[in-house]
mmCIF file of C-alpha atoms in Angstrom:
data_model
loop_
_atom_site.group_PDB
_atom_site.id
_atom_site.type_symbol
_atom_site.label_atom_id
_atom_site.label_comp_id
_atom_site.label_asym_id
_atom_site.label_seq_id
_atom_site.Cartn_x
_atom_site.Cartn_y
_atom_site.Cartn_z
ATOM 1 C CA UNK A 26 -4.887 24.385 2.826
ATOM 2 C CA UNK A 27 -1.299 26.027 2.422
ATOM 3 C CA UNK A 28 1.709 23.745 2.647
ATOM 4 C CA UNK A 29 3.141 25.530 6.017
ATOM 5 C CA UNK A 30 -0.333 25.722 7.630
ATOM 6 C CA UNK A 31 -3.792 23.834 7.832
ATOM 7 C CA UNK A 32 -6.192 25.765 10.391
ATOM 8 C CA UNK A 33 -9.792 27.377 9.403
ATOM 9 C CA UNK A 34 -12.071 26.753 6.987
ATOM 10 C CA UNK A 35 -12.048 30.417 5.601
ATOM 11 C CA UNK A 36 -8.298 30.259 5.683
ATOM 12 C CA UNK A 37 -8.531 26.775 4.024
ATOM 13 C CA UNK A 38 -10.493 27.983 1.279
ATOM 14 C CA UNK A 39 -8.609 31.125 0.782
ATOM 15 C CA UNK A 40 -5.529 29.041 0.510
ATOM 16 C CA UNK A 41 -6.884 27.010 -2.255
ATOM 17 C CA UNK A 42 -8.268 29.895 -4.468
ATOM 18 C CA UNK A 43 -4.516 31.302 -4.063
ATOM 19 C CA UNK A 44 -2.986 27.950 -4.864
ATOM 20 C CA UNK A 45 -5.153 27.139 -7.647
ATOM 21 C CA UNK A 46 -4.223 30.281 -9.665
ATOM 22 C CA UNK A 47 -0.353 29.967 -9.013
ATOM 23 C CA UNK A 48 -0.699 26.446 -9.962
ATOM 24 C CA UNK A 49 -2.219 27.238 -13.349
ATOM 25 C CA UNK A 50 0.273 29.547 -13.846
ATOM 26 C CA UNK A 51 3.089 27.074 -13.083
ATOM 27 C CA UNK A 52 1.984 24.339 -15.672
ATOM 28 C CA UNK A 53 1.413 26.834 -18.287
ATOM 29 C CA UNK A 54 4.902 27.869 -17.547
ATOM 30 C CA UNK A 55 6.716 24.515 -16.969
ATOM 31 C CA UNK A 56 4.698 21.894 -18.572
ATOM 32 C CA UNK A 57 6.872 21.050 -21.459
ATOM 33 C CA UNK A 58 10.088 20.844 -18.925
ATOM 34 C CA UNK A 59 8.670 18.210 -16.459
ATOM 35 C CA UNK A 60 7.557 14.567 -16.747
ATOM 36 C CA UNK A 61 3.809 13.462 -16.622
ATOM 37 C CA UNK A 62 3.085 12.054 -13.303
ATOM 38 C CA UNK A 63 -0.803 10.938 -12.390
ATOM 39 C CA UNK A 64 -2.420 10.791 -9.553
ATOM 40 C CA UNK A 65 -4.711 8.097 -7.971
ATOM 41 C CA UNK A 66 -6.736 9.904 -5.117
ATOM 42 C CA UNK A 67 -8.500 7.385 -2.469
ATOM 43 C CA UNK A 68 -9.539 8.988 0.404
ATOM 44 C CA UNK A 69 -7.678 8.455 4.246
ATOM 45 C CA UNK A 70 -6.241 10.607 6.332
ATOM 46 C CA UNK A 71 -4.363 12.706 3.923
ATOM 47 C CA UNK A 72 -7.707 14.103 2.516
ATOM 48 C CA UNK A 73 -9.047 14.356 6.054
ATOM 49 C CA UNK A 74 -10.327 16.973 7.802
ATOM 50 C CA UNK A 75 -11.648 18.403 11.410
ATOM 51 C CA UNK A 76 -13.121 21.131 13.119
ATOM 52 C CA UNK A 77 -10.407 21.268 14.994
ATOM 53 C CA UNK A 78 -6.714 22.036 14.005
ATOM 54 C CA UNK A 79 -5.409 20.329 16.705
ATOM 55 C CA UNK A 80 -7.920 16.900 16.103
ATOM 56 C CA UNK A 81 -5.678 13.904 14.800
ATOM 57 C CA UNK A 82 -7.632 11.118 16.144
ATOM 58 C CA UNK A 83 -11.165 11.689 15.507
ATOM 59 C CA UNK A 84 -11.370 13.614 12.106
ATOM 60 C CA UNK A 85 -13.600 12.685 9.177
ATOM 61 C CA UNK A 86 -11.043 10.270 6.390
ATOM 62 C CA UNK A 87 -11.519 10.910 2.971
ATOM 63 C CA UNK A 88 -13.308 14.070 3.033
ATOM 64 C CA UNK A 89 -11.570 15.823 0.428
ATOM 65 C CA UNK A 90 -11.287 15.849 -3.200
ATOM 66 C CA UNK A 91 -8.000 15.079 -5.506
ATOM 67 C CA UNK A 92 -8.449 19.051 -7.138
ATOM 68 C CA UNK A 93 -7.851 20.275 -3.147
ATOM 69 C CA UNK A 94 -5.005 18.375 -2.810
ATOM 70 C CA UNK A 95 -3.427 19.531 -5.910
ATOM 71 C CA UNK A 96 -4.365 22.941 -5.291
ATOM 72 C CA UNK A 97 -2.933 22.932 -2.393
ATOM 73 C CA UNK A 98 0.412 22.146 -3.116
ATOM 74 C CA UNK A 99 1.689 24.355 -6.053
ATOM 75 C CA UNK A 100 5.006 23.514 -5.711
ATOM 76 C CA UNK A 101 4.184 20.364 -8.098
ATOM 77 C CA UNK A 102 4.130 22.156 -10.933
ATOM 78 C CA UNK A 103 7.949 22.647 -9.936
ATOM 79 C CA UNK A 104 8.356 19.232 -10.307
ATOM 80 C CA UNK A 105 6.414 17.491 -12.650
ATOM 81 C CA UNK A 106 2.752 17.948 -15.216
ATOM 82 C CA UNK A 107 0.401 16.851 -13.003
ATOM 83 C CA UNK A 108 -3.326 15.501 -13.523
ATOM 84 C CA UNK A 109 -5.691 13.722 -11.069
ATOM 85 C CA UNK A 110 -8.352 10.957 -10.702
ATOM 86 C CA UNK A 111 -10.626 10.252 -8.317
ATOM 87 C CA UNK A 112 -10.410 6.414 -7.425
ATOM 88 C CA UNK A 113 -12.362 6.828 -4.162
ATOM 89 C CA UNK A 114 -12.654 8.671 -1.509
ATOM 90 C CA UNK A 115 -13.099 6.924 2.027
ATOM 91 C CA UNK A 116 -11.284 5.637 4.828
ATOM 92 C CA UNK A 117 -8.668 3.011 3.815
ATOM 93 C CA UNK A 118 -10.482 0.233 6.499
ATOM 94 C CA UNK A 119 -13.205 -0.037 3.157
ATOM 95 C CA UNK A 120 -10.717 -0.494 0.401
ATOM 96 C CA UNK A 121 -11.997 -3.261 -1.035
ATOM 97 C CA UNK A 122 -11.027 -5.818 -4.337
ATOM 98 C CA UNK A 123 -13.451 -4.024 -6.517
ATOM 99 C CA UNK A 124 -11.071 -0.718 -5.916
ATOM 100 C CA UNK A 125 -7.824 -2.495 -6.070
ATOM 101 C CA UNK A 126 -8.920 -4.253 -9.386
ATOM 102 C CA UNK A 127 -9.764 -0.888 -10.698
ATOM 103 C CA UNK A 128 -6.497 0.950 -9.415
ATOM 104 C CA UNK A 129 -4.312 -1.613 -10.918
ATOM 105 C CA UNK A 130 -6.087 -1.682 -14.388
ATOM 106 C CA UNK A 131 -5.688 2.100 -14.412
ATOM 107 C CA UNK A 132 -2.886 2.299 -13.303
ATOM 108 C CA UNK A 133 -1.309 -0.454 -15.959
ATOM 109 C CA UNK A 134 -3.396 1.816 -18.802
ATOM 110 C CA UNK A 135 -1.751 5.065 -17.906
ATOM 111 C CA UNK A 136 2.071 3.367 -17.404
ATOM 112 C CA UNK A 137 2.057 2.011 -21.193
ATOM 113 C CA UNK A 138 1.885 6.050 -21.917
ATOM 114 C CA UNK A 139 4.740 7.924 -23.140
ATOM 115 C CA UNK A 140 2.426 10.628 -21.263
ATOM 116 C CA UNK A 141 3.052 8.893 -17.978
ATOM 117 C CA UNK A 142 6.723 8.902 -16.137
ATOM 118 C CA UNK A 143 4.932 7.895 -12.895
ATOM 119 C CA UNK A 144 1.911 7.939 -10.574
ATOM 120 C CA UNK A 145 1.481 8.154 -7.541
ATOM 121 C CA UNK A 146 -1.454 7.000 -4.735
ATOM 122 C CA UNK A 147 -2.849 9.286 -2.222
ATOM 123 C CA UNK A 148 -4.437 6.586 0.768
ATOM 124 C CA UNK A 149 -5.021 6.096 4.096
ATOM 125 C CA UNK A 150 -2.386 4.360 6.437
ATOM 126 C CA UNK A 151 -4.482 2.046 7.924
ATOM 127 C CA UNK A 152 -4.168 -0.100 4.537
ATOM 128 C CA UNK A 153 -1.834 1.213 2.242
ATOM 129 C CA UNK A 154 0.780 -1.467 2.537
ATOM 130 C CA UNK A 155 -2.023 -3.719 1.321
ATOM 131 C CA UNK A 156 -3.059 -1.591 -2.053
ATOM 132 C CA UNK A 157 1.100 -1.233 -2.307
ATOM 133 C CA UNK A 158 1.813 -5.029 -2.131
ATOM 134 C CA UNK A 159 -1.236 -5.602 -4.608
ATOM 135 C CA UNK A 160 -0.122 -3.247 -6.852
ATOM 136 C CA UNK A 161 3.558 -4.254 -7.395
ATOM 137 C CA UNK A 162 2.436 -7.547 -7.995
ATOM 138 C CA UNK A 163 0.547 -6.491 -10.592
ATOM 139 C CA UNK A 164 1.476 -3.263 -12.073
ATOM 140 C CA UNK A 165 3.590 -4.571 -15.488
ATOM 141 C CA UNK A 166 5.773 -1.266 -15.875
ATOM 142 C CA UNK A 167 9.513 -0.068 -14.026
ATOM 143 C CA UNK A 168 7.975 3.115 -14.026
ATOM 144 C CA UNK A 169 7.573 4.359 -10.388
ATOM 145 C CA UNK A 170 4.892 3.786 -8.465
ATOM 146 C CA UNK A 171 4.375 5.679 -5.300
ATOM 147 C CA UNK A 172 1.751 5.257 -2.236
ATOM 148 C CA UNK A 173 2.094 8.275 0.085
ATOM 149 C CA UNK A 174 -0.372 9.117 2.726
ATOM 150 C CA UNK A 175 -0.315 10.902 5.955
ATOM 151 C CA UNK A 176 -0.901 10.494 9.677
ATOM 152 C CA UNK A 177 -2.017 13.935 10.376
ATOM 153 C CA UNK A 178 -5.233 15.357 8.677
ATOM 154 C CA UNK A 179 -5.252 18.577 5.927
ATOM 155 C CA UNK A 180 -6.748 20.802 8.768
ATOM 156 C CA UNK A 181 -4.316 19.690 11.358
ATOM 157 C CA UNK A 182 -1.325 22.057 12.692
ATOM 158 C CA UNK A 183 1.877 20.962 11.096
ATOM 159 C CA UNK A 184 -0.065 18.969 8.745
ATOM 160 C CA UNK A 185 2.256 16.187 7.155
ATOM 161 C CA UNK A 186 0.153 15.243 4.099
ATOM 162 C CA UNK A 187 1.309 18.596 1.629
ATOM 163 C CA UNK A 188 4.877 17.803 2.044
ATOM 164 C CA UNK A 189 4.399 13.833 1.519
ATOM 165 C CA UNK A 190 2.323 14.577 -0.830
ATOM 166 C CA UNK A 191 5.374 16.628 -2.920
ATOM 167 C CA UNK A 192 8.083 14.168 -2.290
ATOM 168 C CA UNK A 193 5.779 11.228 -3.713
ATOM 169 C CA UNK A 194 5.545 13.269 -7.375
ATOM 170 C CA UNK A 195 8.813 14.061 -6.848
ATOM 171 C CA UNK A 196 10.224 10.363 -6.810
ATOM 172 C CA UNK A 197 7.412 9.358 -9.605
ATOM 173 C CA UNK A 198 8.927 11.885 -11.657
ATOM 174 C CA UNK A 199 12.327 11.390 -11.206
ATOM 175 C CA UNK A 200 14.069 8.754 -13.285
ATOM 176 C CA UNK A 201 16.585 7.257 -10.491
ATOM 177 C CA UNK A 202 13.202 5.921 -8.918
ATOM 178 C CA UNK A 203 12.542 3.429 -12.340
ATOM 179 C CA UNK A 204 13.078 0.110 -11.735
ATOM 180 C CA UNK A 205 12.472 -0.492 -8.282
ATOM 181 C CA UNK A 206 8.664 -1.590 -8.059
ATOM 182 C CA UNK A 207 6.224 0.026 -6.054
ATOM 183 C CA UNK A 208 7.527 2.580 -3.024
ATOM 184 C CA UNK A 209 6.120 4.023 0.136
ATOM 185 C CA UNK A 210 6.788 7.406 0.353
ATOM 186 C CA UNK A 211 6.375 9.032 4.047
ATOM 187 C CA UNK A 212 8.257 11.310 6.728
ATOM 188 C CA UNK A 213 10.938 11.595 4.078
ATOM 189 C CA UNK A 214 11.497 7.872 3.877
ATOM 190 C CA UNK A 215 11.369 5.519 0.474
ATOM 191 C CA UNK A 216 10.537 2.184 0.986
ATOM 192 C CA UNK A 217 9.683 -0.925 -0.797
ATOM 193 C CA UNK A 218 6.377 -1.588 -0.584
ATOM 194 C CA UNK A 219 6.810 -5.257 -0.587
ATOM 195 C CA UNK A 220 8.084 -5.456 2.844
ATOM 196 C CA UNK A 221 7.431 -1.861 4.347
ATOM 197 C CA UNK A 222 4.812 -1.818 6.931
ATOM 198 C CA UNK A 223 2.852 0.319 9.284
ATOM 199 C CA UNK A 224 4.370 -0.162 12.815
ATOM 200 C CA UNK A 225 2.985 2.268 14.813
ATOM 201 C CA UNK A 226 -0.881 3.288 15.227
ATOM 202 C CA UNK A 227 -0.888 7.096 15.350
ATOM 203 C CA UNK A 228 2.957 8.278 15.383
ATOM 204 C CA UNK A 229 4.431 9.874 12.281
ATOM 205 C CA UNK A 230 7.176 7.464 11.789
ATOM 206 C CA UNK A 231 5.131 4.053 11.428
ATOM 207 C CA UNK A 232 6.321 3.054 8.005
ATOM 208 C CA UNK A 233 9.324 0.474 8.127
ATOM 209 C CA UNK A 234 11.218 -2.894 6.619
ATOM 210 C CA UNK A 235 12.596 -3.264 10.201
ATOM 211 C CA UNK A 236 14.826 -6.377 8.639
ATOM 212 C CA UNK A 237 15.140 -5.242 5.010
ATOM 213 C CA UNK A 238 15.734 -1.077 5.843
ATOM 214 C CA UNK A 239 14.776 1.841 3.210
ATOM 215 C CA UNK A 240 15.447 2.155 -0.181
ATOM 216 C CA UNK A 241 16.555 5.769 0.414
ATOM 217 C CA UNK A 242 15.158 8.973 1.805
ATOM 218 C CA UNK A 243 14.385 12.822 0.988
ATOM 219 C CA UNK A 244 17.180 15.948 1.327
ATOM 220 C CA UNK A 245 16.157 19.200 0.675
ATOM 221 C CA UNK A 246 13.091 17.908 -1.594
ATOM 222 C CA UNK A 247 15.408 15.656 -3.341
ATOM 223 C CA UNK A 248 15.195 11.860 -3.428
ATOM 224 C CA UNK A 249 18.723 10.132 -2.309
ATOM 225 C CA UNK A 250 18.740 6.602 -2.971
ATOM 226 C CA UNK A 251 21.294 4.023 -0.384
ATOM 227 C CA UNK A 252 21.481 1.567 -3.401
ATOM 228 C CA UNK A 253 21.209 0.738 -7.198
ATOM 229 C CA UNK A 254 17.418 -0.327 -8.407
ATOM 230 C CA UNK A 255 16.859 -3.867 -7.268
ATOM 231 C CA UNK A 256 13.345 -5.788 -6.503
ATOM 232 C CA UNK A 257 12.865 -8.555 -3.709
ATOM 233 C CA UNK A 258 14.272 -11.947 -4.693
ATOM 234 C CA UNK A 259 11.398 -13.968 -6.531
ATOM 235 C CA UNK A 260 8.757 -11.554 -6.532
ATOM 236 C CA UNK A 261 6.113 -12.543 -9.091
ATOM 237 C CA UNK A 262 3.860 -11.253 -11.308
ATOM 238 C CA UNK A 263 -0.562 -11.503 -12.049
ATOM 239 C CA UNK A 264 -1.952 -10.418 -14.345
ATOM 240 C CA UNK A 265 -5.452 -8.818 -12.803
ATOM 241 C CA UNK A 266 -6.665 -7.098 -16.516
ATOM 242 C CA UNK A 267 -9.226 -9.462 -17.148
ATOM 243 C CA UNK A 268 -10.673 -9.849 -13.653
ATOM 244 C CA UNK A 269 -13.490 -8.891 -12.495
ATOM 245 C CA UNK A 270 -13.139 -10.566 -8.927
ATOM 246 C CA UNK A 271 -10.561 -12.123 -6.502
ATOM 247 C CA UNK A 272 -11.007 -15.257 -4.350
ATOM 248 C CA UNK A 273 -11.808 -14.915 -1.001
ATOM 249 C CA UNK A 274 -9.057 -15.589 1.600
ATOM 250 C CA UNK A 275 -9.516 -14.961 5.553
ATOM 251 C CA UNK A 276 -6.911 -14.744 7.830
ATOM 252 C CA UNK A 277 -7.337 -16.239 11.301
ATOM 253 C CA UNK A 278 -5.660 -14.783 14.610
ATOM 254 C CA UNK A 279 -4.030 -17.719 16.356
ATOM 255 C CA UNK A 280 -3.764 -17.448 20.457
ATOM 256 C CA UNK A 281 -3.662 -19.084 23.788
ATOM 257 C CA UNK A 282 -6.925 -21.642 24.019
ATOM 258 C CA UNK A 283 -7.649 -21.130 20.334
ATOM 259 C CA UNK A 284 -11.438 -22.479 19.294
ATOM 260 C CA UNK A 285 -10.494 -24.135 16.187
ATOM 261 C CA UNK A 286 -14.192 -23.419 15.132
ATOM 262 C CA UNK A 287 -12.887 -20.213 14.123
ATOM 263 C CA UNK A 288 -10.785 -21.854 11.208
ATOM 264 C CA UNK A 289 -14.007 -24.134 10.559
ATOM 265 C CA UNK A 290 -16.183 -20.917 10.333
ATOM 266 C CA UNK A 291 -14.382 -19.267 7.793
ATOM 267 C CA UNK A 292 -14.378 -22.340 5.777
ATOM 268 C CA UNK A 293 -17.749 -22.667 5.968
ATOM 269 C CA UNK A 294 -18.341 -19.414 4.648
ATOM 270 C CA UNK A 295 -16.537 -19.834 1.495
ATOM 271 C CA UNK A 296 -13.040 -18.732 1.893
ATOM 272 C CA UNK A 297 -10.599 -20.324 -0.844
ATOM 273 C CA UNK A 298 -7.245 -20.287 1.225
ATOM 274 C CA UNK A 299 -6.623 -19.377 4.700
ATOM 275 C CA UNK A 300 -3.567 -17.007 6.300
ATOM 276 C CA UNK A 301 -3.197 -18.029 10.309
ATOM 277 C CA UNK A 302 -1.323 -15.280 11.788
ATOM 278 C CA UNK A 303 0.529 -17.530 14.139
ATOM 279 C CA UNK A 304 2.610 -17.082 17.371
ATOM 280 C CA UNK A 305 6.339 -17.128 16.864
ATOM 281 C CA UNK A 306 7.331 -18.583 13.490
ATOM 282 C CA UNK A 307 3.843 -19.511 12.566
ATOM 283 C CA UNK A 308 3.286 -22.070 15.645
ATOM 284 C CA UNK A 309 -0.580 -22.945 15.678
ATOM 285 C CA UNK A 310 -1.921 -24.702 18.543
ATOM 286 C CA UNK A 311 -2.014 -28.648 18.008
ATOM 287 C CA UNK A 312 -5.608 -29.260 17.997
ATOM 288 C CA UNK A 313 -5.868 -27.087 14.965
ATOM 289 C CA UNK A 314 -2.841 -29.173 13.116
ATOM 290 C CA UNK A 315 -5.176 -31.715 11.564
ATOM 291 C CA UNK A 316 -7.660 -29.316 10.413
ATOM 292 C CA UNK A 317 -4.909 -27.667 8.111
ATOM 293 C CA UNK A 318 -3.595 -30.264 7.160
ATOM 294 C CA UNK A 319 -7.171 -31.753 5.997
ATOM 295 C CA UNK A 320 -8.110 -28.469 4.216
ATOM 296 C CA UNK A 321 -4.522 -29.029 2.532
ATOM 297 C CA UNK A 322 -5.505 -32.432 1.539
ATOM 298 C CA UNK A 323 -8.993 -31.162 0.479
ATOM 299 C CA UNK A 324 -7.244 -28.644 -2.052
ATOM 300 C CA UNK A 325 -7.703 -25.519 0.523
ATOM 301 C CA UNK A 326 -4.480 -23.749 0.916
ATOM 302 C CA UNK A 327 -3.513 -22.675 4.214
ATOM 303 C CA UNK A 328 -0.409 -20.051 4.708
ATOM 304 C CA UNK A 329 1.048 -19.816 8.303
ATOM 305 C CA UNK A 330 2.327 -16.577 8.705
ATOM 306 C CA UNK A 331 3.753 -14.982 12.065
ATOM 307 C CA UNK A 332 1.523 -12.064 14.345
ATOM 308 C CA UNK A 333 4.892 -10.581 15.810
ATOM 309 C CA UNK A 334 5.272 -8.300 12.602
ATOM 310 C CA UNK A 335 8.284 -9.222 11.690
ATOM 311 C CA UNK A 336 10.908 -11.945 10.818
ATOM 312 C CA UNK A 337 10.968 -15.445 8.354
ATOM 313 C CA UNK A 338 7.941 -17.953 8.470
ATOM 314 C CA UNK A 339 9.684 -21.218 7.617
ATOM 315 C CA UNK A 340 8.348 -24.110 5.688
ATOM 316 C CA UNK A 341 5.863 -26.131 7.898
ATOM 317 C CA UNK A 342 4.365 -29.728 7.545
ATOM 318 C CA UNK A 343 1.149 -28.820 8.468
ATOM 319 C CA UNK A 344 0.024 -25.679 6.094
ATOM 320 C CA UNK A 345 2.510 -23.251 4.005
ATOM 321 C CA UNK A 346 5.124 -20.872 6.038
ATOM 322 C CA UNK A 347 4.570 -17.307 4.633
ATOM 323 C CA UNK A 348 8.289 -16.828 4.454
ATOM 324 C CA UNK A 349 8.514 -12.813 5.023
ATOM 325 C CA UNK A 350 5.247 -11.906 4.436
ATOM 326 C CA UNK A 351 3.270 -10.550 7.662
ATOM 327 C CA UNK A 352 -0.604 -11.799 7.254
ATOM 328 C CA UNK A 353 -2.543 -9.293 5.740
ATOM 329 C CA UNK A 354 0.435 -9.298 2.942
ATOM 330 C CA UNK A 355 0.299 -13.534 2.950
ATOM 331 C CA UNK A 356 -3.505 -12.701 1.902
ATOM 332 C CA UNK A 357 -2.974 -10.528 -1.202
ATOM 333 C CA UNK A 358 -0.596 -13.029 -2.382
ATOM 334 C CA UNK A 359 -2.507 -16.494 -1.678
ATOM 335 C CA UNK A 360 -5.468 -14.508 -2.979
ATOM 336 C CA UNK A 361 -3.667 -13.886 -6.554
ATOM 337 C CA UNK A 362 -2.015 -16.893 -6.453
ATOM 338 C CA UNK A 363 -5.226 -18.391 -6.779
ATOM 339 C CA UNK A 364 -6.181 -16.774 -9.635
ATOM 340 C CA UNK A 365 -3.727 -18.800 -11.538
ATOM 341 C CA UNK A 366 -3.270 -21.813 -9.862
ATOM 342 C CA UNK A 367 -4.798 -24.755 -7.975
ATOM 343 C CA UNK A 368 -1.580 -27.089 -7.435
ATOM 344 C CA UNK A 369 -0.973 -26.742 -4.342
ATOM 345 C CA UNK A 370 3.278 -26.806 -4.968
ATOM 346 C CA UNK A 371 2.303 -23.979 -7.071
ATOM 347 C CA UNK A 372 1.149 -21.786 -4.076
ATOM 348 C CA UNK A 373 3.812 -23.510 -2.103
ATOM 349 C CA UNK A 374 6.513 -21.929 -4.445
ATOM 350 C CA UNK A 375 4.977 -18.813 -4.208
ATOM 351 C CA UNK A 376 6.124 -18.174 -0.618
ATOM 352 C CA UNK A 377 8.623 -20.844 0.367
#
């Protein structure tokens, strides 16, 4: 793995032998002139890999280690002392609460270092505006922390993850970035990841806050921020340290000739809270308007949130509007919020 090419194993391997020794050299050399910055490796994309150099559909996620990574990239010992950890290491479809729970914990530990400037997360697109929303609800530090990832495997031509993978230490080490919760760092663009989402399946540009725009982006290697740090209006705070679990929330897909069994079902099966990803601004169909507004009743929250991927959820009779959250977002926080609360103006004031 080189930074300007990905191709053959031989060449991959190779690559990292070189890297590794400059790499050494470079912390020996500029350890006590940069800022600590950790990193949290989980698996997707970015630690991918494929026969083929061309492959950036059907490669294997998660496939190689944090050490690789690092090797590969000696440039960050330009930038900042780096050191490693190995979270996980699959495809970010299996992130689950027992690996967010352990992320945040860590991640909380490290940040109340003078060691630690920053850290940042290596993770799949598929979910990393989910681990990104979890985490800067629950991360207690205005150091920066930074979820990069790529959309083009390590073995892939033109590779995207090296370069990403530099601009995210970059911004974790770099003391403008303090202050402004967690970030997603991609294609040269910083965003918030409270409202930055993926928008695109495959193409290299998917990560956007179509209505609330970038926090800044990357010139030359250098982080340029568009304004002073701020964080969203009202965004709270859990505390996950003494958690061992969170409770379970579903979200249900809301359509044309809905079967309101599927809200039953998921009931039924123990969820805590519900998220409808509704048409519009939340509409649900009317024959499933009493069954919210029973589970309300029955202490079961329900969050109406919208399935067009963008825009305001407003406040609804029947169930909770998710304000600007999209779904999968709605269920991190309803999830959390339940942690602390069961009044149901509680959650209410969460998102409305």
């Amino acid at each position: 793995m080189t930074t300007a090419s990905f191709m053959t194993p031989r060449r991959l391997v190779a690559a990292i032998s070189m890297a590794a020794c400059s790499l050494a050299y470079g912390i020996q050399a500029n350890a006590a002139d940069h800022p600590g910055v950790k990193i949290y490796a989980t698996g997707g994309t970015i630690a991918g890999s494929s026969a083929s150099s061309t492959d950036t559909t059907n490669y294997k996620s998660g496939s190689i280690g944090v050490q690789a990574l690092l090797d590969a990239v000696p440039e960050l010992a330009d930038v900042a002392e780096v050191t490693g950890e190995q979270i996980a290491n699959t495809g970010s479809s299996n992130i689950d609460q027992e690996i967010l729970l352990k992320l945040s914990k860590s991640i909380n530990e490290a940040l109340a270092t003078d060691a630690t400037h920053g850290v940042v997360i290596t993770h799949g697109t598929d979910t990393l505006e989910e681990t990104g929303f979890f985490l800067d609800l629950t991360v207690e530090s205005d150091k920066p922390v930074v979820m990069v990832g790529a959309m083009r495997p390590a073995t892939a031509i033109s590779a995207d993850g090296p370069f990403n993978l530099l601009e995210a230490v970059t911004l974790a080490a770099d003391e403008g970035a303090e202050g402004r919760g967690a970030m997603i760092v991609l294609n040269d663009r910083i965003g918030s990841a409270y409202y930055t989402t993926k928008t695109n399946a495959i193409m290299m540009d998917t990560f956007k806050a179509t209505e609330q725009g970038y926090l800044g982006a990357f010139i030359s290697g250098k982080p340029h921020f568009y304004y002073t740090p701020a964080t969203p209006t009202d965004k709270p705070h859990f505390d996950v340290t003494s958690l061992d679990g969170l409770p379970k929330v579903d979200i249900v897909y809301a359509h044309q000739d809905m079967d309101p069994a599927l809200f039953t079902a998921a009931l039924d099966n123990g969820a805590k809270g519900i998220v409808i990803a509704g048409s519009g601004n939340g509409s649900i169909p009317d024959t499933l308007k009493p069954l919210v507004k029973q589970a309300m009743e029955d202490g079961l929250p329900v969050v109406r949130s919208t399935r067009t991927g963008n825009g305001i959820v407003t406040a609804k009779e029947e169930g909770i509007g998710s304000g600007a959250l999209n779904p999968q977002k709605a269920r991190i926080l309803l999830s959390l919020a339940l942690t602390e609360t069961d009044d149901m103006d509680k959650v209410r004031s969460y998102f409305e």
